[in-house]
């Protein structure tokens, strides 16, 4: 087992291990813990227990399925190019370990984009199924995602079904868009790094981290303003009224600042020995490196 995988998701006797086809999947207990914590707002005041508990169970299932679909997108695209990856679901994230081990830059970019793409495809299939039932209801759900008022549809299923469909669409569309932001180590940040390196060489890594830092900090401020004002600063862009989004982007900004300082301190020493200046120059998946269960 690699040091990074051990630090992010150390094996425990409580791990859930299974396969999707022949792709190994390991679910760390931290995954369930963070999913539960993120869903506690369902038990808000005024939401009766008879409604909150079923919604909470649905939330856990949808988060599990959606993140699994996302990581399967990475692994399957990597497999198309010849790599054999495996999946780890842990706190606040999923890891498609080994999927980005590609020689060509364009292949690594496609592997990074395949995760959000799988989520968008999943959301598209859900929307298509809803359209078969009621096109007006499908339009109502999609408009609700961006807080655009539309006429209430005539045919509406039970509130629990509405909650299920809305949550599935929200997670797969919203999380996919967040993942496409040029913020390291999100998928968009890895794409940004590859593009910056293609044009700027080794200096491209520093440029991509600066882009990542300012993007993460900017979204942290936008999310915090929404919490204070109780309404989105940018129309159709809502992160909710909890502090989670602001803290999430702030922590990403902090980690990028630490990486930039690392490059500044260690760059000259590595240049003298003609060695890579950062871990990801040696291994694109350095931050999620783990042992290969195929061995």
XYZ file of C-alpha atoms in Angstrom:
295
model
C 0.000 0.000 0.000
C 1.254 3.496 -0.843
C 1.869 6.157 1.766
C -0.708 8.545 0.333
C -3.461 5.940 0.129
C -2.651 4.894 3.691
C -2.967 8.494 4.840
C -6.225 9.185 2.968
C -7.932 5.821 3.426
C -6.011 3.419 5.683
C -7.416 -0.117 5.413
C -9.703 -1.121 8.280
C -11.688 -4.218 9.160
C -14.828 -2.167 8.595
C -14.080 -1.517 4.897
C -16.683 -2.559 2.363
C -15.033 -4.406 -0.531
C -16.782 -5.429 -3.733
C -16.357 -5.345 -7.508
C -18.193 -3.617 -10.324
C -17.594 -6.146 -13.045
C -13.903 -6.823 -12.511
C -13.084 -3.362 -11.100
C -12.165 -3.532 -7.386
C -13.943 -1.047 -5.113
C -13.121 -0.324 -1.463
C -15.342 1.887 0.693
C -13.636 3.335 3.769
C -15.747 4.036 6.898
C -14.876 7.740 6.575
C -16.987 7.822 3.426
C -20.119 6.891 5.368
C -19.217 9.285 8.180
C -18.822 12.328 5.922
C -21.915 11.413 3.902
C -23.942 11.237 7.110
C -22.555 14.571 8.342
C -23.379 16.287 5.053
C -26.933 14.955 5.206
C -27.724 16.042 8.749
C -29.362 19.248 7.506
C -32.272 17.051 6.394
C -33.230 16.857 10.074
C -33.825 20.591 10.208
C -36.515 22.087 12.369
C -39.953 21.634 10.883
C -39.108 18.485 8.909
C -41.043 15.644 10.604
C -39.161 12.454 11.431
C -41.502 10.423 9.235
C -40.211 12.415 6.263
C -36.635 13.131 7.378
C -35.499 9.547 7.971
C -36.532 8.227 4.517
C -34.967 11.292 2.858
C -31.774 10.774 4.849
C -31.529 7.151 3.722
C -32.121 8.184 0.111
C -29.416 10.868 0.445
C -26.814 8.302 1.562
C -27.668 5.935 -1.299
C -27.612 8.666 -3.944
C -24.246 10.046 -2.751
C -22.783 6.531 -2.843
C -24.089 5.755 -6.339
C -23.198 9.181 -7.771
C -19.586 9.189 -6.558
C -19.185 5.577 -7.673
C -20.441 6.501 -11.166
C -18.001 9.436 -11.227
C -15.013 7.246 -10.358
C -16.112 4.532 -12.779
C -15.936 7.148 -15.515
C -12.248 7.719 -14.708
C -11.438 4.018 -14.466
C -13.261 3.010 -17.642
C -11.634 5.769 -19.680
C -8.258 4.767 -18.256
C -8.972 1.159 -19.161
C -9.761 2.234 -22.733
C -6.211 3.595 -22.914
C -4.707 0.490 -21.314
C -4.446 1.219 -17.576
C -6.119 -0.886 -14.903
C -7.359 1.219 -12.011
C -9.296 0.571 -8.853
C -11.683 2.703 -6.807
C -11.534 3.894 -3.218
C -14.368 5.865 -1.646
C -13.240 7.780 1.418
C -14.041 10.957 3.317
C -15.237 13.806 1.052
C -13.924 12.146 -2.112
C -13.511 9.145 -4.315
C -10.217 8.000 -5.799
C -9.737 6.282 -9.161
C -6.253 5.000 -8.385
C -4.074 4.250 -11.388
C -6.516 5.484 -14.032
C -4.400 8.512 -15.007
C -1.227 6.530 -15.691
C -1.091 7.495 -19.363
C 1.893 8.511 -21.460
C 0.073 11.031 -23.631
C -1.122 14.326 -22.203
C -4.391 14.252 -24.143
C -5.138 10.814 -22.715
C -4.646 12.040 -19.137
C -6.938 14.991 -19.884
C -9.671 12.698 -21.180
C -9.360 10.462 -18.120
C -9.807 13.524 -15.880
C -12.841 14.697 -17.848
C -14.427 11.244 -17.886
C -15.471 11.457 -14.210
C -17.684 14.555 -14.543
C -18.764 13.284 -17.953
C -20.058 10.054 -16.411
C -22.050 12.080 -13.884
C -23.538 14.273 -16.615
C -24.475 11.154 -18.599
C -26.113 9.656 -15.513
C -28.063 12.887 -14.958
C -29.063 12.873 -18.640
C -30.421 9.340 -18.359
C -32.414 10.324 -15.265
C -33.784 13.387 -17.054
C -34.711 11.298 -20.062
C -36.614 8.883 -17.859
C -38.460 11.774 -16.205
C -39.366 13.208 -19.619
C -41.065 9.933 -20.502
C -43.245 10.397 -17.418
C -43.812 14.151 -17.752
C -41.769 16.658 -19.794
C -43.176 19.531 -17.734
C -42.040 17.867 -14.509
C -38.553 17.368 -15.967
C -38.428 21.068 -16.872
C -39.619 21.966 -13.369
C -36.830 19.929 -11.724
C -34.092 21.344 -13.977
C -35.334 24.899 -13.406
C -35.362 24.288 -9.666
C -31.663 23.441 -9.777
C -30.834 27.012 -10.789
C -33.686 28.601 -8.835
C -35.652 29.717 -11.910
C -39.420 29.811 -11.309
C -41.510 27.883 -13.818
C -45.126 26.787 -13.884
C -45.858 23.959 -11.451
C -46.454 20.763 -13.468
C -49.827 19.050 -13.457
C -48.436 15.548 -12.916
C -46.196 15.367 -9.850
C -45.128 12.131 -8.113
C -44.917 11.718 -4.349
C -42.696 14.127 -2.354
C -40.224 11.325 -1.659
C -39.829 10.622 -5.384
C -39.402 14.348 -6.056
C -36.690 14.516 -3.378
C -34.927 11.480 -4.855
C -34.900 12.781 -8.421
C -33.966 16.338 -7.457
C -31.083 15.143 -5.240
C -29.753 12.800 -7.937
C -29.784 15.551 -10.549
C -28.300 18.120 -8.175
C -25.415 15.898 -7.090
C -24.440 14.714 -10.563
C -24.779 18.082 -12.320
C -23.599 20.435 -9.575
C -20.735 18.258 -8.345
C -19.657 17.617 -11.936
C -19.491 21.361 -12.620
C -17.542 21.967 -9.394
C -15.100 19.237 -10.402
C -14.470 20.999 -13.703
C -13.237 24.164 -11.982
C -9.474 24.704 -12.519
C -8.724 23.919 -8.870
C -6.123 21.353 -7.825
C -6.668 18.469 -7.108
C -10.157 18.490 -8.660
C -10.488 17.086 -12.173
C -10.528 20.560 -13.716
C -7.362 21.420 -11.814
C -5.594 18.418 -13.276
C -6.734 19.404 -16.766
C -5.535 22.965 -16.123
C -2.152 21.660 -15.017
C -1.794 19.559 -18.173
C -2.681 22.508 -20.418
C -0.380 24.926 -18.585
C 2.489 22.431 -18.775
C 1.908 21.965 -22.496
C 2.455 25.687 -23.115
C 4.766 26.718 -20.281
C 6.730 23.564 -19.518
C 7.800 23.233 -15.903
C 6.654 26.778 -15.168
C 3.174 25.642 -16.157
C 2.775 23.822 -12.862
C 3.329 27.007 -10.906
C 0.925 28.877 -13.219
C -1.766 26.214 -12.791
C -1.430 26.439 -9.006
C -1.829 30.226 -9.081
C -4.941 29.819 -11.235
C -6.191 27.195 -8.791
C -5.461 29.372 -5.748
C -7.313 32.433 -7.036
C -10.242 30.372 -8.333
C -10.694 28.543 -5.029
C -10.349 31.759 -3.012
C -12.848 33.533 -5.253
C -15.462 30.821 -4.883
C -14.878 30.714 -1.127
C -15.698 34.430 -0.961
C -18.778 34.016 -3.186
C -20.053 31.149 -1.032
C -19.414 33.095 2.189
C -21.256 36.155 0.875
C -24.250 33.948 0.077
C -24.262 32.677 3.675
C -24.219 36.244 5.021
C -26.719 37.725 2.547
C -29.007 34.663 2.536
C -29.147 34.825 -1.257
C -26.740 34.021 -4.128
C -24.303 36.778 -5.069
C -24.255 35.484 -8.652
C -27.662 34.708 -10.225
C -28.274 30.979 -10.802
C -25.134 30.088 -8.786
C -26.128 28.961 -5.314
C -23.995 26.998 -2.847
C -26.655 26.973 -0.145
C -26.765 28.816 3.144
C -24.434 26.515 5.103
C -20.730 27.205 5.574
C -19.661 23.924 3.972
C -19.004 25.328 0.478
C -17.074 28.323 1.820
C -14.905 26.062 4.020
C -14.436 23.559 1.185
C -13.069 26.155 -1.241
C -11.074 27.885 1.497
C -9.314 24.621 2.382
C -8.536 24.013 -1.299
C -7.095 27.540 -1.571
C -4.952 26.909 1.513
C -3.631 23.612 0.164
C -2.708 25.294 -3.136
C -0.885 28.069 -1.284
C 1.086 25.425 0.623
C 2.003 23.692 -2.647
C 3.185 26.980 -4.137
C 5.389 27.600 -1.088
C 6.711 24.058 -1.441
C 7.703 24.761 -5.034
C 9.357 28.019 -4.043
C 11.426 26.403 -1.274
C 12.400 23.211 -3.056
C 12.579 24.267 -6.720
C 16.186 25.403 -6.827
C 17.490 22.321 -5.038
C 15.731 19.985 -7.459
C 16.937 21.968 -10.449
C 20.552 21.511 -9.308
C 20.113 17.744 -9.343
C 18.057 17.777 -12.536
C 15.135 16.167 -10.715
C 11.407 16.957 -10.827
C 10.399 19.955 -8.748
C 7.130 18.517 -7.479
C 5.785 15.018 -6.703
C 3.221 15.066 -9.501
C 6.015 15.419 -12.107
C 7.074 11.929 -11.123
C 3.553 10.535 -10.840
C 0.296 12.198 -11.998
C -1.562 10.327 -9.251
C 0.983 11.025 -6.492
C -1.688 12.413 -4.146
C -3.853 9.317 -4.383
C -1.215 6.667 -4.936
C -2.044 3.230 -3.623
C -1.217 -0.418 -3.998
C -2.547 -2.208 -7.045
C -5.049 -4.973 -6.161
C -4.460 -6.486 -9.603
C -1.041 -7.700 -8.487
